[in-house]
mmCIF file with all atom_site columns, C-alpha atoms in Angstrom:
data_model
loop_
_atom_site.group_PDB
_atom_site.id
_atom_site.type_symbol
_atom_site.label_atom_id
_atom_site.label_alt_id
_atom_site.label_comp_id
_atom_site.label_asym_id
_atom_site.label_entity_id
_atom_site.label_seq_id
_atom_site.pdbx_PDB_ins_code
_atom_site.Cartn_x
_atom_site.Cartn_y
_atom_site.Cartn_z
_atom_site.occupancy
_atom_site.B_iso_or_equiv
_atom_site.pdbx_formal_charge
_atom_site.auth_seq_id
_atom_site.auth_comp_id
_atom_site.auth_asym_id
_atom_site.auth_atom_id
_atom_site.pdbx_PDB_model_num
ATOM 1   C CA . MET A 1 1   ? 66.327 -60.048 -85.210  1.00 60.00 ? 1   MET A CA 1
ATOM 2   C CA . SER A 1 2   ? 64.755 -57.674 -82.740  1.00 87.00 ? 2   SER A CA 1
ATOM 3   C CA . VAL A 1 3   ? 64.677 -59.536 -79.437  1.00 91.00 ? 3   VAL A CA 1
ATOM 4   C CA . PRO A 1 4   ? 62.606 -56.872 -77.627  1.00 95.00 ? 4   PRO A CA 1
ATOM 5   C CA . MET A 1 5   ? 59.951 -56.816 -80.350  1.00 94.00 ? 5   MET A CA 1
ATOM 6   C CA . THR A 1 6   ? 59.870 -60.601 -80.542  1.00 92.00 ? 6   THR A CA 1
ATOM 7   C CA . LEU A 1 7   ? 59.339 -60.824 -76.787  1.00 94.00 ? 7   LEU A CA 1
ATOM 8   C CA . LEU A 1 8   ? 56.582 -58.190 -77.022  1.00 94.00 ? 8   LEU A CA 1
ATOM 9   C CA . GLY A 1 9   ? 54.909 -60.275 -79.717  1.00 92.00 ? 9   GLY A CA 1
ATOM 10  C CA . LEU A 1 10  ? 55.087 -63.379 -77.569  1.00 92.00 ? 10  LEU A CA 1
ATOM 11  C CA . LEU A 1 11  ? 53.613 -61.400 -74.671  1.00 94.00 ? 11  LEU A CA 1
ATOM 12  C CA . GLU A 1 12  ? 50.812 -60.071 -76.837  1.00 91.00 ? 12  GLU A CA 1
ATOM 13  C CA . ARG A 1 13  ? 49.840 -63.690 -77.383  1.00 90.00 ? 13  ARG A CA 1
ATOM 14  C CA . GLU A 1 14  ? 49.634 -64.275 -73.626  1.00 92.00 ? 14  GLU A CA 1
ATOM 15  C CA . PRO A 1 15  ? 51.244 -63.114 -70.371  1.00 94.00 ? 15  PRO A CA 1
ATOM 16  C CA . SER A 1 16  ? 54.286 -65.287 -69.705  1.00 94.00 ? 16  SER A CA 1
ATOM 17  C CA . HIS A 1 17  ? 57.208 -65.986 -67.391  1.00 93.00 ? 17  HIS A CA 1
ATOM 18  C CA . GLY A 1 18  ? 60.731 -65.256 -68.586  1.00 93.00 ? 18  GLY A CA 1
ATOM 19  C CA . TYR A 1 19  ? 61.473 -68.967 -68.798  1.00 92.00 ? 19  TYR A CA 1
ATOM 20  C CA . ASP A 1 20  ? 58.474 -69.537 -71.099  1.00 93.00 ? 20  ASP A CA 1
ATOM 21  C CA . LEU A 1 21  ? 59.462 -66.588 -73.287  1.00 94.00 ? 21  LEU A CA 1
ATOM 22  C CA . LYS A 1 22  ? 62.991 -67.977 -73.680  1.00 93.00 ? 22  LYS A CA 1
ATOM 23  C CA . ARG A 1 23  ? 61.641 -71.437 -74.521  1.00 91.00 ? 23  ARG A CA 1
ATOM 24  C CA . ASP A 1 24  ? 59.260 -70.073 -77.173  1.00 89.00 ? 24  ASP A CA 1
ATOM 25  C CA . TYR A 1 25  ? 61.937 -67.767 -78.594  1.00 90.00 ? 25  TYR A CA 1
ATOM 26  C CA . ASP A 1 26  ? 64.390 -70.647 -78.870  1.00 87.00 ? 26  ASP A CA 1
ATOM 27  C CA . THR A 1 27  ? 61.744 -72.951 -80.377  1.00 82.00 ? 27  THR A CA 1
ATOM 28  C CA . PHE A 1 28  ? 60.651 -70.603 -83.133  1.00 80.00 ? 28  PHE A CA 1
ATOM 29  C CA . PHE A 1 29  ? 63.360 -68.016 -83.726  1.00 79.00 ? 29  PHE A CA 1
ATOM 30  C CA . SER A 1 30  ? 66.863 -68.929 -82.536  1.00 79.00 ? 30  SER A CA 1
ATOM 31  C CA . ARG A 1 31  ? 67.771 -71.954 -84.693  1.00 71.00 ? 31  ARG A CA 1
ATOM 32  C CA . GLY A 1 32  ? 71.126 -72.878 -83.272  1.00 72.00 ? 32  GLY A CA 1
ATOM 33  C CA . ARG A 1 33  ? 71.750 -69.729 -81.245  1.00 81.00 ? 33  ARG A CA 1
ATOM 34  C CA . SER A 1 34  ? 69.763 -69.931 -78.046  1.00 87.00 ? 34  SER A CA 1
ATOM 35  C CA . LEU A 1 35  ? 68.803 -66.707 -76.380  1.00 90.00 ? 35  LEU A CA 1
ATOM 36  C CA . PRO A 1 36  ? 70.767 -66.481 -73.120  1.00 92.00 ? 36  PRO A CA 1
ATOM 37  C CA . PHE A 1 37  ? 68.658 -66.186 -69.960  1.00 92.00 ? 37  PHE A CA 1
ATOM 38  C CA . GLY A 1 38  ? 70.615 -63.060 -69.035  1.00 93.00 ? 38  GLY A CA 1
ATOM 39  C CA . GLN A 1 39  ? 69.577 -61.389 -72.273  1.00 94.00 ? 39  GLN A CA 1
ATOM 40  C CA . VAL A 1 40  ? 65.939 -62.391 -71.745  1.00 95.00 ? 40  VAL A CA 1
ATOM 41  C CA . TYR A 1 41  ? 65.772 -60.849 -68.267  1.00 94.00 ? 41  TYR A CA 1
ATOM 42  C CA . ALA A 1 42  ? 67.816 -57.774 -69.214  1.00 96.00 ? 42  ALA A CA 1
ATOM 43  C CA . THR A 1 43  ? 65.460 -57.168 -72.141  1.00 96.00 ? 43  THR A CA 1
ATOM 44  C CA . LEU A 1 44  ? 62.401 -57.699 -69.947  1.00 96.00 ? 44  LEU A CA 1
ATOM 45  C CA . GLY A 1 45  ? 63.849 -55.208 -67.460  1.00 96.00 ? 45  GLY A CA 1
ATOM 46  C CA . ARG A 1 46  ? 64.253 -52.575 -70.186  1.00 97.00 ? 46  ARG A CA 1
ATOM 47  C CA . LEU A 1 47  ? 60.728 -53.232 -71.457  1.00 97.00 ? 47  LEU A CA 1
ATOM 48  C CA . VAL A 1 48  ? 59.380 -52.723 -67.907  1.00 97.00 ? 48  VAL A CA 1
ATOM 49  C CA . ARG A 1 49  ? 61.477 -49.557 -67.514  1.00 97.00 ? 49  ARG A CA 1
ATOM 50  C CA . ASP A 1 50  ? 60.130 -48.206 -70.816  1.00 97.00 ? 50  ASP A CA 1
ATOM 51  C CA . GLY A 1 51  ? 56.525 -48.923 -69.854  1.00 97.00 ? 51  GLY A CA 1
ATOM 52  C CA . LYS A 1 52  ? 55.986 -51.528 -72.581  1.00 97.00 ? 52  LYS A CA 1
ATOM 53  C CA . ILE A 1 53  ? 55.310 -54.391 -70.151  1.00 96.00 ? 53  ILE A CA 1
ATOM 54  C CA . VAL A 1 54  ? 54.466 -54.702 -66.480  1.00 96.00 ? 54  VAL A CA 1
ATOM 55  C CA . VAL A 1 55  ? 54.995 -57.435 -63.946  1.00 94.00 ? 55  VAL A CA 1
ATOM 56  C CA . GLY A 1 56  ? 51.682 -59.165 -63.334  1.00 89.00 ? 56  GLY A CA 1
ATOM 57  C CA . GLU A 1 57  ? 51.265 -62.116 -61.016  1.00 80.00 ? 57  GLU A CA 1
ATOM 58  C CA . VAL A 1 58  ? 54.241 -63.161 -58.924  1.00 81.00 ? 58  VAL A CA 1
ATOM 59  C CA . GLU A 1 59  ? 54.332 -66.828 -57.951  1.00 79.00 ? 59  GLU A CA 1
ATOM 60  C CA . PRO A 1 60  ? 56.629 -68.487 -55.450  1.00 74.00 ? 60  PRO A CA 1
ATOM 61  C CA . GLY A 1 61  ? 59.137 -70.826 -57.031  1.00 67.00 ? 61  GLY A CA 1
ATOM 62  C CA . VAL A 1 62  ? 61.796 -73.280 -55.959  1.00 69.00 ? 62  VAL A CA 1
ATOM 63  C CA . GLY A 1 63  ? 64.341 -70.494 -56.428  1.00 67.00 ? 63  GLY A CA 1
ATOM 64  C CA . PRO A 1 64  ? 63.438 -66.875 -56.985  1.00 71.00 ? 64  PRO A CA 1
ATOM 65  C CA . GLU A 1 65  ? 59.820 -65.797 -57.367  1.00 75.00 ? 65  GLU A CA 1
ATOM 66  C CA . ARG A 1 66  ? 58.385 -66.333 -60.824  1.00 84.00 ? 66  ARG A CA 1
ATOM 67  C CA . LYS A 1 67  ? 57.136 -63.145 -62.434  1.00 89.00 ? 67  LYS A CA 1
ATOM 68  C CA . ARG A 1 68  ? 54.517 -63.203 -65.148  1.00 93.00 ? 68  ARG A CA 1
ATOM 69  C CA . TYR A 1 69  ? 55.021 -60.351 -67.608  1.00 95.00 ? 69  TYR A CA 1
ATOM 70  C CA . VAL A 1 70  ? 52.088 -58.593 -69.282  1.00 96.00 ? 70  VAL A CA 1
ATOM 71  C CA . ILE A 1 71  ? 52.219 -56.295 -72.307  1.00 96.00 ? 71  ILE A CA 1
ATOM 72  C CA . THR A 1 72  ? 50.880 -52.745 -71.824  1.00 97.00 ? 72  THR A CA 1
ATOM 73  C CA . ASP A 1 73  ? 48.927 -50.640 -74.313  1.00 97.00 ? 73  ASP A CA 1
ATOM 74  C CA . ARG A 1 74  ? 52.141 -48.786 -75.131  1.00 97.00 ? 74  ARG A CA 1
ATOM 75  C CA . GLY A 1 75  ? 53.969 -52.069 -75.741  1.00 95.00 ? 75  GLY A CA 1
ATOM 76  C CA . ALA A 1 76  ? 51.121 -53.348 -77.926  1.00 94.00 ? 76  ALA A CA 1
ATOM 77  C CA . THR A 1 77  ? 51.140 -50.122 -79.954  1.00 96.00 ? 77  THR A CA 1
ATOM 78  C CA . ASP A 1 78  ? 54.913 -50.254 -80.437  1.00 94.00 ? 78  ASP A CA 1
ATOM 79  C CA . PHE A 1 79  ? 54.729 -53.919 -81.400  1.00 92.00 ? 79  PHE A CA 1
ATOM 80  C CA . GLU A 1 80  ? 51.924 -53.275 -83.909  1.00 90.00 ? 80  GLU A CA 1
ATOM 81  C CA . SER A 1 81  ? 53.932 -50.443 -85.501  1.00 90.00 ? 81  SER A CA 1
ATOM 82  C CA . TRP A 1 82  ? 57.020 -52.639 -85.741  1.00 90.00 ? 82  TRP A CA 1
ATOM 83  C CA . LEU A 1 83  ? 55.058 -55.609 -87.086  1.00 86.00 ? 83  LEU A CA 1
ATOM 84  C CA . THR A 1 84  ? 53.329 -53.669 -89.851  1.00 83.00 ? 84  THR A CA 1
ATOM 85  C CA . GLU A 1 85  ? 56.352 -51.622 -90.944  1.00 83.00 ? 85  GLU A CA 1
ATOM 86  C CA . PRO A 1 86  ? 58.117 -53.246 -93.901  1.00 73.00 ? 86  PRO A CA 1
ATOM 87  C CA . VAL A 1 87  ? 61.670 -54.426 -93.409  1.00 68.00 ? 87  VAL A CA 1
ATOM 88  C CA . GLU A 1 88  ? 64.260 -52.294 -95.181  1.00 66.00 ? 88  GLU A CA 1
ATOM 89  C CA . ALA A 1 89  ? 64.913 -53.820 -98.586  1.00 61.00 ? 89  ALA A CA 1
ATOM 90  C CA . GLU A 1 90  ? 68.668 -53.811 -98.476  1.00 60.00 ? 90  GLU A CA 1
ATOM 91  C CA . PRO A 1 91  ? 70.531 -56.478 -100.350 1.00 65.00 ? 91  PRO A CA 1
ATOM 92  C CA . ASN A 1 92  ? 73.161 -58.508 -98.598  1.00 62.00 ? 92  ASN A CA 1
ATOM 93  C CA . LEU A 1 93  ? 76.093 -57.165 -100.567 1.00 56.00 ? 93  LEU A CA 1
ATOM 94  C CA . GLN A 1 94  ? 78.635 -59.630 -99.179  1.00 51.00 ? 94  GLN A CA 1
ATOM 95  C CA . THR A 1 95  ? 80.837 -56.627 -98.518  1.00 66.00 ? 95  THR A CA 1
ATOM 96  C CA . VAL A 1 96  ? 83.446 -58.679 -96.671  1.00 76.00 ? 96  VAL A CA 1
ATOM 97  C CA . LEU A 1 97  ? 83.801 -61.118 -99.541  1.00 82.00 ? 97  LEU A CA 1
ATOM 98  C CA . PHE A 1 98  ? 83.842 -58.300 -102.103 1.00 83.00 ? 98  PHE A CA 1
ATOM 99  C CA . THR A 1 99  ? 86.511 -56.489 -100.091 1.00 77.00 ? 99  THR A CA 1
ATOM 100 C CA . LYS A 1 100 ? 88.628 -59.648 -99.910  1.00 84.00 ? 100 LYS A CA 1
ATOM 101 C CA . VAL A 1 101 ? 88.355 -60.202 -103.663 1.00 88.00 ? 101 VAL A CA 1
ATOM 102 C CA . VAL A 1 102 ? 89.300 -56.625 -104.534 1.00 85.00 ? 102 VAL A CA 1
ATOM 103 C CA . LEU A 1 103 ? 92.212 -56.579 -102.083 1.00 85.00 ? 103 LEU A CA 1
ATOM 104 C CA . ALA A 1 104 ? 93.444 -59.941 -103.350 1.00 87.00 ? 104 ALA A CA 1
ATOM 105 C CA . LEU A 1 105 ? 93.442 -58.589 -106.891 1.00 87.00 ? 105 LEU A CA 1
ATOM 106 C CA . MET A 1 106 ? 95.187 -55.373 -105.849 1.00 83.00 ? 106 MET A CA 1
ATOM 107 C CA . LEU A 1 107 ? 97.868 -57.340 -104.021 1.00 85.00 ? 107 LEU A CA 1
ATOM 108 C CA . ASP A 1 108 ? 98.317 -60.036 -106.677 1.00 88.00 ? 108 ASP A CA 1
ATOM 109 C CA . ARG A 1 109 ? 96.963 -62.717 -104.387 1.00 87.00 ? 109 ARG A CA 1
ATOM 110 C CA . PRO A 1 110 ? 94.907 -65.704 -105.604 1.00 89.00 ? 110 PRO A CA 1
ATOM 111 C CA . ALA A 1 111 ? 91.370 -64.249 -105.656 1.00 89.00 ? 111 ALA A CA 1
ATOM 112 C CA . GLU A 1 112 ? 90.176 -67.309 -107.596 1.00 92.00 ? 112 GLU A CA 1
ATOM 113 C CA . GLU A 1 113 ? 91.206 -69.571 -104.716 1.00 91.00 ? 113 GLU A CA 1
ATOM 114 C CA . TYR A 1 114 ? 89.401 -67.366 -102.210 1.00 89.00 ? 114 TYR A CA 1
ATOM 115 C CA . LEU A 1 115 ? 86.227 -67.538 -104.294 1.00 92.00 ? 115 LEU A CA 1
ATOM 116 C CA . ASP A 1 116 ? 86.566 -71.323 -104.620 1.00 93.00 ? 116 ASP A CA 1
ATOM 117 C CA . THR A 1 117 ? 86.983 -71.663 -100.849 1.00 92.00 ? 117 THR A CA 1
ATOM 118 C CA . GLN A 1 118 ? 83.949 -69.462 -100.246 1.00 91.00 ? 118 GLN A CA 1
ATOM 119 C CA . ARG A 1 119 ? 81.919 -71.463 -102.774 1.00 92.00 ? 119 ARG A CA 1
ATOM 120 C CA . ALA A 1 120 ? 82.799 -74.680 -100.931 1.00 93.00 ? 120 ALA A CA 1
ATOM 121 C CA . THR A 1 121 ? 81.794 -73.110 -97.607  1.00 92.00 ? 121 THR A CA 1
ATOM 122 C CA . HIS A 1 122 ? 78.456 -72.006 -99.058  1.00 92.00 ? 122 HIS A CA 1
ATOM 123 C CA . LEU A 1 123 ? 77.814 -75.450 -100.538 1.00 94.00 ? 123 LEU A CA 1
ATOM 124 C CA . ARG A 1 124 ? 78.496 -77.110 -97.169  1.00 93.00 ? 124 ARG A CA 1
ATOM 125 C CA . ARG A 1 125 ? 76.044 -74.756 -95.464  1.00 94.00 ? 125 ARG A CA 1
ATOM 126 C CA . MET A 1 126 ? 73.474 -75.415 -98.200  1.00 95.00 ? 126 MET A CA 1
ATOM 127 C CA . LYS A 1 127 ? 73.796 -79.144 -97.533  1.00 96.00 ? 127 LYS A CA 1
ATOM 128 C CA . GLU A 1 128 ? 73.227 -78.558 -93.803  1.00 93.00 ? 128 GLU A CA 1
ATOM 129 C CA . LEU A 1 129 ? 70.144 -76.454 -94.520  1.00 94.00 ? 129 LEU A CA 1
ATOM 130 C CA . THR A 1 130 ? 68.821 -78.993 -97.020  1.00 96.00 ? 130 THR A CA 1
ATOM 131 C CA . ASP A 1 131 ? 69.161 -81.717 -94.368  1.00 95.00 ? 131 ASP A CA 1
ATOM 132 C CA . LEU A 1 132 ? 67.353 -79.493 -91.861  1.00 92.00 ? 132 LEU A CA 1
ATOM 133 C CA . LYS A 1 133 ? 64.598 -78.883 -94.396  1.00 93.00 ? 133 LYS A CA 1
ATOM 134 C CA . ARG A 1 134 ? 64.183 -82.623 -95.052  1.00 94.00 ? 134 ARG A CA 1
ATOM 135 C CA . ASN A 1 135 ? 64.266 -83.713 -91.414  1.00 93.00 ? 135 ASN A CA 1
ATOM 136 C CA . GLY A 1 136 ? 62.756 -80.765 -89.585  1.00 88.00 ? 136 GLY A CA 1
ATOM 137 C CA . ASN A 1 137 ? 59.286 -79.429 -89.076  1.00 90.00 ? 137 ASN A CA 1
ATOM 138 C CA . LEU A 1 138 ? 57.571 -76.717 -91.121  1.00 93.00 ? 138 LEU A CA 1
ATOM 139 C CA . VAL A 1 139 ? 59.269 -73.907 -89.156  1.00 89.00 ? 139 VAL A CA 1
ATOM 140 C CA . ASP A 1 140 ? 62.668 -75.489 -89.847  1.00 89.00 ? 140 ASP A CA 1
ATOM 141 C CA . ALA A 1 141 ? 61.793 -75.869 -93.544  1.00 93.00 ? 141 ALA A CA 1
ATOM 142 C CA . MET A 1 142 ? 60.701 -72.242 -93.884  1.00 93.00 ? 142 MET A CA 1
ATOM 143 C CA . LEU A 1 143 ? 63.854 -70.935 -92.209  1.00 90.00 ? 143 LEU A CA 1
ATOM 144 C CA . ALA A 1 144 ? 66.019 -73.314 -94.248  1.00 93.00 ? 144 ALA A CA 1
ATOM 145 C CA . ASP A 1 145 ? 64.378 -72.077 -97.463  1.00 95.00 ? 145 ASP A CA 1
ATOM 146 C CA . HIS A 1 146 ? 65.162 -68.483 -96.521  1.00 92.00 ? 146 HIS A CA 1
ATOM 147 C CA . GLY A 1 147 ? 68.809 -69.339 -95.935  1.00 91.00 ? 147 GLY A CA 1
ATOM 148 C CA . LEU A 1 148 ? 69.040 -71.484 -99.063  1.00 95.00 ? 148 LEU A CA 1
ATOM 149 C CA . PHE A 1 149 ? 67.674 -68.732 -101.289 1.00 94.00 ? 149 PHE A CA 1
ATOM 150 C CA . HIS A 1 150 ? 70.232 -66.274 -99.908  1.00 89.00 ? 150 HIS A CA 1
ATOM 151 C CA . LEU A 1 151 ? 73.095 -68.734 -100.285 1.00 92.00 ? 151 LEU A CA 1
ATOM 152 C CA . ASP A 1 152 ? 71.979 -69.479 -103.847 1.00 94.00 ? 152 ASP A CA 1
ATOM 153 C CA . ALA A 1 153 ? 72.118 -65.767 -104.659 1.00 90.00 ? 153 ALA A CA 1
ATOM 154 C CA . ASP A 1 154 ? 75.589 -65.573 -103.075 1.00 89.00 ? 154 ASP A CA 1
ATOM 155 C CA . LEU A 1 155 ? 76.756 -68.509 -105.193 1.00 93.00 ? 155 LEU A CA 1
ATOM 156 C CA . HIS A 1 156 ? 75.470 -66.768 -108.299 1.00 95.00 ? 156 HIS A CA 1
ATOM 157 C CA . TRP A 1 157 ? 77.475 -63.688 -107.292 1.00 91.00 ? 157 TRP A CA 1
ATOM 158 C CA . ILE A 1 158 ? 80.596 -65.806 -106.653 1.00 92.00 ? 158 ILE A CA 1
ATOM 159 C CA . ASP A 1 159 ? 80.301 -67.443 -110.094 1.00 96.00 ? 159 ASP A CA 1
ATOM 160 C CA . THR A 1 160 ? 79.683 -64.111 -111.837 1.00 95.00 ? 160 THR A CA 1
ATOM 161 C CA . THR A 1 161 ? 82.626 -62.526 -110.041 1.00 93.00 ? 161 THR A CA 1
ATOM 162 C CA . ALA A 1 162 ? 84.908 -65.455 -110.901 1.00 95.00 ? 162 ALA A CA 1
ATOM 163 C CA . ALA A 1 163 ? 84.002 -65.012 -114.563 1.00 96.00 ? 163 ALA A CA 1
ATOM 164 C CA . ARG A 1 164 ? 84.844 -61.284 -114.346 1.00 95.00 ? 164 ARG A CA 1
ATOM 165 C CA . LEU A 1 165 ? 88.072 -61.470 -112.334 1.00 94.00 ? 165 LEU A CA 1
ATOM 166 C CA . ASP A 1 166 ? 90.355 -60.508 -115.211 1.00 93.00 ? 166 ASP A CA 1
ATOM 167 C CA . ALA A 1 167 ? 88.287 -57.426 -116.008 1.00 95.00 ? 167 ALA A CA 1
ATOM 168 C CA . LEU A 1 168 ? 88.026 -56.498 -112.323 1.00 91.00 ? 168 LEU A CA 1
ATOM 169 C CA . ARG A 1 169 ? 91.788 -56.983 -111.903 1.00 91.00 ? 169 ARG A CA 1
ATOM 170 C CA . LYS A 1 170 ? 92.378 -54.403 -114.656 1.00 91.00 ? 170 LYS A CA 1
ATOM 171 C CA . VAL A 1 171 ? 90.027 -51.910 -112.960 1.00 90.00 ? 171 VAL A CA 1
ATOM 172 C CA . VAL A 1 172 ? 91.527 -52.221 -109.470 1.00 85.00 ? 172 VAL A CA 1
ATOM 173 C CA . LYS A 1 173 ? 95.135 -52.313 -110.658 1.00 81.00 ? 173 LYS A CA 1
ATOM 174 C CA . GLY A 1 174 ? 94.527 -49.113 -112.642 1.00 77.00 ? 174 GLY A CA 1
#
């Protein structure tokens, strides 16, 4: 996730305070991993430095002054370019899992057990996402679907790999 581009998009919608940007980011994009305030303000500082936003109105607050950030033409252009550029179509190759399986086979370790453990972990996460989909709002459901589809593909890979372990063992053992 590109935090700077997401904040630019939120600012294109309307000028906002850092607190409001964090709230909206957490509401729509974080799902379990809140954006730290420090990261929000550090990112806003870099966007100001790079000329993509400016500080608009400054209001007195209980603590420090509240700054309202406004997107610039440069920021809007950069955001539009980012928004319309397709995301790189790179499959999630589960390289860590693949590496573990191959090393387990090379070292005569129980690769089948590792795959079974990973399958159980994926199934637990799928249950969590299914619960979120059932009990959450539309944003939750859409994000849960995305995760579920990826986990389903991973499970298919795990099952296919488990069925091919003997053949793969012969290849990696030479």
